[in-house]
Amino acid sequence: MANAVESHDYDIIIVGAGPAGLTAALYAGRSMLNAVVLEAKIPGGQLLNTELVEDYPGFKSILGGDLAKAMLEQATSFGAEIVSTTVNRVRVEPDGTKVAETADAEYRAPAVIITAGGNPRKLGVPGEDEFAGRGVSYCAVCDGAFFKGAELAVIGGGDAAVEEAAFLTRYASRVTLIHRRSEFRTQPVLLAELRANPKVDIITDTVVESITGNGKVSQIQLLNTVSGKKSALDVGGVFIFAGFVPNAQLLDRHVDHDAAGYYKADPLTLMTSVPGVFAAGDVRVQLTRQITTAVGDATTATMAAGKWVEEWRRSHGSDEVAAP
Ligand code: NAP
């Protein structure tokens, strides 16, 4: 016989405790909705991988960790319940109830807001997995200090690659940014700052073919995609910022998404193609993924989810919100 799992009822389940999840928790609490935030790691999301935040209004500059802590404190001060657990699946029952399944419990609610963000995209080249944690990293804030005086390569052409390349110059003797095209996706101001940094070289139209070393990374092999010329670069570490893969596979059914897997959501309510399932922050299709867009999304999604819960309870014959 299968072991019985605990079952908990809420108005709203929030999956993920990054800036979007914590904002959703804040707005749910202020709306007197009984919400639970389910987070597999430490609350804060990508803020915890960010040294300095300089584009969040109200703070000229704030440590990512400090902003995460402040968001968490504010959310919990309005009653947010944060549970440290991994959601394996969200299923939708025939009556529309959403059930977030974890190893030892089920969380049930009429509405769920997915704020699960994403994971770093891998390059998929030989040596990347072999040297993960031994010279290959996806987080400059976490690992940069291990590379004092080293020559480093940073891969990517978006905001993360450019910002983190600049950050790594604090530790590295030299940072080479390698991008596969000649046009960058990053904000021009960030690229201009990086170009002016005397410790940085920028190589474009170039891909990493492999990462090699003996026990730890010592070299990367490169291919210029325009000239076809191959070369090698001696480095002590490779930091990869090739974008994100959204955590958008949790639902037990099809949810409309774009080619890269990001959830599509109604622009007015941020409800996905599954009624009562909302998406906010980096997990959904949008032009850019900023802290500000994540918190804006979460505000919209939570207000819309609150209305959804009201309607749902009316149509299911109960005006009561779930008991905590
Ligand atoms: P991104 O904007 O998607 O950029 C990913 C970069 O990696 C692109 O330049 C892409 O090249 C490259 N890339 C992808 N796959 C590759 C592969 N297999 N080999 C080599 N290069 C590869 O991702 P991101 O920089 O992580 O940023 C994610 C989102 O967060 C963005 O919306 C960004 O604006 C936001 N963000 C904002 C800030 C900030 O505002 N301060 C900081 C960090 C991130 P192509 O250009 O050729 O596709």
Coordinates of C-alpha atoms and ligand atoms in Angstrom, one line a residue:
M1 CA 0.0 0.0 0.0
A2 CA 1.3 3.5 -0.9
N3 CA 2.3 5.7 2.1
A4 CA -0.3 8.4 2.9
V5 CA 1.0 11.9 2.1
E6 CA 0.1 15.0 4.1
S7 CA -2.4 17.3 2.4
H8 CA -2.5 21.0 2.9
D9 CA -5.2 23.4 1.6
Y10 CA -4.4 27.0 0.5
D11 CA -5.9 29.7 -1.7
I12 CA -2.8 30.1 -3.8
I13 CA 0.3 27.9 -4.3
I14 CA 3.4 29.8 -5.4
V15 CA 6.2 27.7 -6.9
G16 CA 9.6 29.3 -6.5
A17 CA 10.9 32.0 -4.1
G18 CA 12.9 34.3 -6.3
P19 CA 11.9 38.0 -6.6
A20 CA 8.7 37.0 -8.4
G21 CA 7.7 34.3 -5.9
L22 CA 8.4 36.6 -2.9
T23 CA 6.5 39.5 -4.5
A24 CA 3.5 37.1 -5.1
A25 CA 3.7 36.1 -1.5
L26 CA 3.7 39.7 -0.4
Y27 CA 0.7 40.6 -2.5
A28 CA -1.2 37.5 -1.5
G29 CA -0.5 38.2 2.2
R30 CA -1.7 41.8 1.8
S31 CA -4.8 40.6 0.0
M32 CA -5.6 38.3 3.0
L33 CA -5.1 35.2 0.8
N34 CA -3.7 32.1 2.4
A35 CA -0.7 31.4 0.2
V36 CA 2.3 29.0 0.5
V37 CA 5.6 29.4 -1.3
L38 CA 7.3 26.2 -2.2
E39 CA 11.1 26.6 -2.8
A40 CA 13.6 23.9 -3.3
K41 CA 16.6 26.0 -2.5
I42 CA 17.3 29.2 -0.4
P43 CA 14.7 32.0 -1.1
G44 CA 16.2 34.7 -3.3
G45 CA 16.5 33.0 -6.7
Q46 CA 19.0 34.6 -9.0
L47 CA 19.5 37.5 -6.6
L48 CA 21.8 35.1 -4.7
N49 CA 24.0 34.7 -7.8
T50 CA 24.2 38.5 -8.2
E51 CA 26.8 40.6 -6.5
L52 CA 25.5 44.1 -7.0
V53 CA 22.1 45.1 -8.2
E54 CA 22.2 48.6 -9.7
D55 CA 18.9 48.5 -11.7
Y56 CA 16.3 48.1 -9.0
P57 CA 14.5 51.4 -8.4
G58 CA 15.1 52.9 -5.0
F59 CA 18.5 51.4 -4.5
K60 CA 21.4 53.0 -6.3
S61 CA 23.3 49.9 -5.5
I62 CA 22.4 47.0 -3.2
L63 CA 23.9 43.5 -2.7
G64 CA 21.8 40.8 -4.4
G65 CA 21.8 38.8 -1.1
D66 CA 20.6 41.9 0.9
L67 CA 17.8 42.5 -1.5
A68 CA 16.7 38.9 -1.3
K69 CA 16.8 39.1 2.5
A70 CA 14.7 42.3 2.5
M71 CA 12.1 40.8 0.1
L72 CA 11.9 37.6 2.2
E73 CA 11.4 39.6 5.4
Q74 CA 8.8 41.8 3.9
A75 CA 6.9 38.8 2.5
T76 CA 6.9 36.9 5.7
S77 CA 5.9 40.0 7.7
F78 CA 2.6 39.8 5.8
G79 CA 2.1 36.1 6.7
A80 CA 3.8 34.3 3.8
E81 CA 4.5 30.7 4.5
I82 CA 7.7 29.5 2.8
V83 CA 8.2 25.8 2.7
S84 CA 11.6 24.3 1.8
T85 CA 10.6 21.5 -0.6
T86 CA 10.9 20.4 -4.2
V87 CA 7.8 20.4 -6.3
N88 CA 7.9 17.3 -8.5
R89 CA 4.7 17.9 -10.4
V90 CA 1.6 20.1 -10.4
R91 CA -1.5 18.2 -11.4
V92 CA -4.9 19.5 -12.1
E93 CA -7.8 17.5 -10.7
P94 CA -11.1 17.1 -12.6
D95 CA -12.8 19.9 -10.5
G96 CA -9.9 22.3 -11.3
T97 CA -8.0 22.0 -8.0
K98 CA -4.3 22.4 -8.5
V99 CA -2.1 20.0 -6.5
A100 CA 1.6 20.6 -6.1
E101 CA 3.2 17.2 -5.3
T102 CA 6.3 16.9 -3.2
A103 CA 8.0 13.8 -1.8
D104 CA 6.1 13.9 1.4
A105 CA 3.1 16.2 1.0
E106 CA 0.5 17.6 -1.4
Y107 CA -0.4 21.3 -1.5
R108 CA -3.9 22.0 -2.9
A109 CA -5.4 25.3 -4.1
P110 CA -7.7 26.7 -6.8
A111 CA -4.8 28.7 -8.2
V112 CA -1.1 28.3 -8.7
I113 CA 1.5 30.9 -9.7
I114 CA 4.6 29.4 -11.3
T115 CA 7.6 31.6 -10.5
A116 CA 10.1 28.9 -10.9
G117 CA 12.6 30.8 -13.1
G118 CA 15.1 28.6 -14.9
N119 CA 18.5 27.0 -14.9
P120 CA 21.7 28.0 -16.7
R121 CA 21.9 26.7 -20.3
K122 CA 24.9 24.5 -20.9
L123 CA 27.1 24.8 -24.0
G124 CA 27.0 21.1 -24.5
V125 CA 30.6 20.8 -25.5
P126 CA 33.1 18.1 -24.5
G127 CA 34.7 18.8 -21.1
E128 CA 31.9 21.0 -19.8
D129 CA 30.4 18.3 -17.5
E130 CA 33.7 16.7 -16.8
F131 CA 35.1 19.9 -15.4
A132 CA 32.0 21.3 -13.7
G133 CA 33.1 22.5 -10.3
R134 CA 36.8 22.1 -11.4
G135 CA 37.1 25.2 -13.5
V136 CA 33.7 25.3 -15.2
S137 CA 31.2 27.5 -13.4
Y138 CA 27.8 29.1 -14.1
C139 CA 28.0 31.6 -11.2
A140 CA 30.6 34.3 -10.8
V141 CA 29.5 35.4 -7.4
C142 CA 29.6 31.9 -6.1
D143 CA 33.0 30.9 -7.6
G144 CA 34.9 34.0 -8.6
A145 CA 37.0 34.2 -5.5
F146 CA 38.5 30.7 -6.2
F147 CA 40.2 32.2 -9.3
K148 CA 42.4 34.9 -7.8
G149 CA 45.1 35.8 -10.3
A150 CA 43.8 33.3 -12.9
E151 CA 43.1 33.9 -16.6
L152 CA 39.5 33.3 -17.2
A153 CA 37.1 32.9 -20.2
V154 CA 33.5 34.0 -20.0
I155 CA 31.1 32.7 -22.6
G156 CA 28.0 34.5 -23.8
G157 CA 26.8 37.8 -25.2
G158 CA 23.9 38.8 -23.0
D159 CA 23.6 40.9 -19.8
A160 CA 24.8 38.1 -17.5
A161 CA 28.0 37.4 -19.5
V162 CA 29.0 41.0 -19.8
E163 CA 28.2 41.9 -16.1
E164 CA 29.8 38.8 -14.7
A165 CA 32.9 39.3 -16.9
A166 CA 33.3 42.7 -15.3
F167 CA 32.8 41.3 -11.8
L168 CA 35.4 38.6 -12.4
T169 CA 38.1 41.1 -13.1
R170 CA 38.2 41.7 -9.4
Y171 CA 39.8 38.3 -9.0
A172 CA 41.2 37.4 -12.4
S173 CA 44.4 38.7 -13.9
R174 CA 42.7 38.6 -17.3
V175 CA 39.2 37.9 -18.6
T176 CA 38.4 37.0 -22.2
L177 CA 34.8 37.3 -23.2
I178 CA 33.9 35.0 -26.0
H179 CA 30.7 35.5 -27.9
R180 CA 29.5 33.4 -30.8
R181 CA 28.2 36.4 -32.9
S182 CA 29.4 39.9 -33.5
E183 CA 26.3 41.6 -32.2
F184 CA 25.6 41.5 -28.5
R185 CA 22.3 41.2 -26.7
T186 CA 23.5 43.1 -23.7
Q187 CA 22.5 46.7 -22.7
P188 CA 24.9 49.0 -24.5
V189 CA 26.0 50.7 -21.3
L190 CA 27.2 47.4 -19.8
L191 CA 29.2 46.6 -23.0
A192 CA 30.8 50.0 -23.2
E193 CA 31.9 49.7 -19.6
L194 CA 33.4 46.3 -20.2
R195 CA 35.2 47.4 -23.4
A196 CA 36.8 50.2 -21.3
N197 CA 38.1 47.7 -18.7
P198 CA 41.9 47.2 -19.2
K199 CA 41.7 43.6 -17.9
V200 CA 39.2 42.4 -20.5
D201 CA 39.6 41.1 -24.1
I202 CA 36.6 40.5 -26.2
I203 CA 36.5 37.9 -29.0
T204 CA 33.5 37.7 -31.2
D205 CA 32.2 35.2 -33.9
T206 CA 33.8 32.5 -31.9
V207 CA 32.5 29.3 -30.3
V208 CA 34.0 27.0 -27.7
E209 CA 34.6 23.6 -29.2
S210 CA 35.9 21.8 -26.1
I211 CA 37.3 22.3 -22.6
T212 CA 40.3 20.4 -21.6
G213 CA 42.7 20.1 -18.7
N214 CA 44.2 17.6 -16.3
G215 CA 42.1 17.4 -13.2
K216 CA 41.1 21.0 -13.7
V217 CA 40.5 23.3 -16.6
S218 CA 43.7 24.5 -18.4
Q219 CA 42.6 25.3 -21.9
I220 CA 39.7 25.8 -24.2
Q221 CA 39.6 25.1 -27.9
L222 CA 38.0 27.7 -30.1
L223 CA 36.6 28.0 -33.6
N224 CA 36.1 31.3 -35.5
T225 CA 32.8 30.8 -37.2
V226 CA 33.6 33.4 -39.9
S227 CA 37.2 32.5 -40.9
G228 CA 37.0 28.8 -39.9
K229 CA 40.3 29.2 -38.0
K230 CA 40.8 27.1 -34.9
S231 CA 42.8 28.3 -31.9
A232 CA 43.3 27.5 -28.2
L233 CA 43.3 29.7 -25.1
D234 CA 45.0 28.8 -21.9
V235 CA 42.7 29.6 -19.0
G236 CA 42.2 28.5 -15.4
G237 CA 38.5 28.7 -15.5
V238 CA 35.5 29.0 -17.8
F239 CA 32.4 30.9 -16.7
I240 CA 29.4 30.1 -18.9
F241 CA 26.5 32.6 -19.3
A242 CA 24.6 31.2 -22.2
G243 CA 21.1 32.1 -21.0
F244 CA 18.5 30.1 -19.2
V245 CA 16.3 27.1 -19.7
P246 CA 12.9 27.8 -18.0
N247 CA 11.6 25.5 -15.3
A248 CA 8.4 25.1 -17.2
Q249 CA 7.8 21.3 -17.2
L250 CA 6.0 21.1 -13.9
L251 CA 2.4 20.8 -15.1
D252 CA 0.9 17.4 -15.7
R253 CA -0.6 18.7 -19.0
H254 CA 0.3 20.8 -22.0
V255 CA 0.8 24.5 -21.3
D256 CA 1.2 26.8 -24.3
H257 CA 4.8 27.9 -24.6
D258 CA 7.2 29.3 -27.1
A259 CA 10.0 27.5 -29.0
A260 CA 12.4 27.9 -26.2
G261 CA 9.9 26.5 -23.7
Y262 CA 8.9 29.7 -21.9
Y263 CA 5.2 29.8 -20.8
K264 CA 2.9 32.0 -22.8
A265 CA 0.5 34.0 -20.6
D266 CA -2.4 36.3 -21.1
P267 CA -1.0 39.8 -21.0
L268 CA -3.8 41.2 -18.8
T269 CA -3.8 38.5 -16.2
L270 CA -0.7 36.4 -16.8
M271 CA -2.9 33.3 -16.7
T272 CA -1.5 30.5 -18.9
S273 CA -3.5 28.3 -21.3
V274 CA -4.4 26.2 -18.2
P275 CA -7.2 27.9 -16.2
G276 CA -6.0 28.9 -12.8
V277 CA -2.4 28.4 -13.6
F278 CA -0.5 31.8 -13.7
A279 CA 3.1 32.4 -14.7
A280 CA 5.4 35.2 -13.5
G281 CA 9.0 36.2 -13.9
D282 CA 11.7 34.4 -15.9
V283 CA 9.6 31.4 -16.6
R284 CA 7.3 33.2 -19.0
V285 CA 7.8 34.6 -22.5
Q286 CA 8.8 38.2 -22.4
L287 CA 11.1 40.8 -23.9
T288 CA 13.6 40.9 -21.1
R289 CA 14.0 39.3 -17.7
Q290 CA 14.8 41.8 -15.0
I291 CA 14.1 41.9 -11.3
T292 CA 11.7 44.7 -12.0
T293 CA 9.8 42.6 -14.6
A294 CA 9.7 39.7 -12.2
V295 CA 8.1 41.7 -9.4
G296 CA 5.8 43.5 -11.9
D297 CA 4.7 40.1 -13.3
A298 CA 4.1 38.7 -9.8
T299 CA 2.0 41.7 -8.8
T300 CA -0.3 41.2 -11.8
A301 CA -0.5 37.5 -11.5
T302 CA -1.3 37.6 -7.8
M303 CA -4.1 40.2 -8.2
A304 CA -5.5 38.1 -11.1
A305 CA -5.1 34.8 -9.1
G306 CA -6.9 36.4 -6.2
K307 CA -9.9 37.3 -8.4
W308 CA -9.7 33.8 -9.8
V309 CA -9.9 32.2 -6.3
E310 CA -12.9 34.4 -5.4
E311 CA -14.7 33.3 -8.6
W312 CA -13.7 29.7 -8.1
R313 CA -15.0 29.7 -4.5
R314 CA -18.3 31.3 -5.5
S315 CA -18.8 28.8 -8.3
H316 CA -17.9 25.9 -5.9
G317 CA -20.3 27.1 -3.3
S318 CA -17.9 28.5 -0.7
D319 CA -17.0 32.1 0.2
E320 CA -14.4 30.9 2.7
V321 CA -10.7 31.2 2.0
A322 CA -8.7 28.2 3.0
A323 CA -7.9 27.8 6.7
P324 CA -4.2 28.2 7.5
Ligands
NAP1 P1 20.6 35.8 -22.7 O1 20.2 37.3 -22.8 O2 19.7 34.8 -23.3 O3 22.0 35.7 -23.4 C1 22.6 34.4 -23.6 C2 23.8 34.6 -24.4 O4 24.4 33.3 -24.5 C3 23.5 35.1 -25.8 O5 24.4 36.0 -26.2 C4 23.6 33.8 -26.7 O6 24.1 34.0 -27.9 C5 24.7 33.0 -25.9 N1 24.5 31.6 -26.1 C6 23.4 30.8 -26.0 N2 23.7 29.5 -26.2 C7 25.0 29.5 -26.6 C8 25.9 28.4 -27.0 N3 25.5 27.2 -27.1 N4 27.2 28.8 -27.2 C9 27.6 30.0 -27.1 N5 26.8 31.1 -26.7 C10 25.5 30.8 -26.5 O7 20.9 35.3 -21.2 P2 21.4 36.1 -19.9 O8 22.5 37.0 -20.2 O9 21.6 35.0 -18.9 O10 20.2 37.0 -19.5 C11 18.9 36.3 -19.2 C12 17.9 37.4 -19.0 O11 18.2 38.1 -17.7 C13 17.9 38.5 -20.0 O12 16.6 38.9 -20.3 C14 18.8 39.6 -19.4 O13 18.4 40.9 -19.9 C15 18.4 39.5 -17.9 N6 19.6 39.9 -17.1 C16 19.6 41.2 -16.8 C17 20.6 41.7 -16.0 C18 20.6 43.2 -15.7 O14 19.7 43.9 -16.1 N7 21.5 43.7 -15.0 C19 21.6 40.9 -15.6 C20 21.6 39.6 -16.0 C21 20.6 39.1 -16.7 P3 23.3 34.8 -29.1 O15 23.2 36.2 -28.7 O16 24.0 34.5 -30.3 O17 21.9 34.1 -29.0

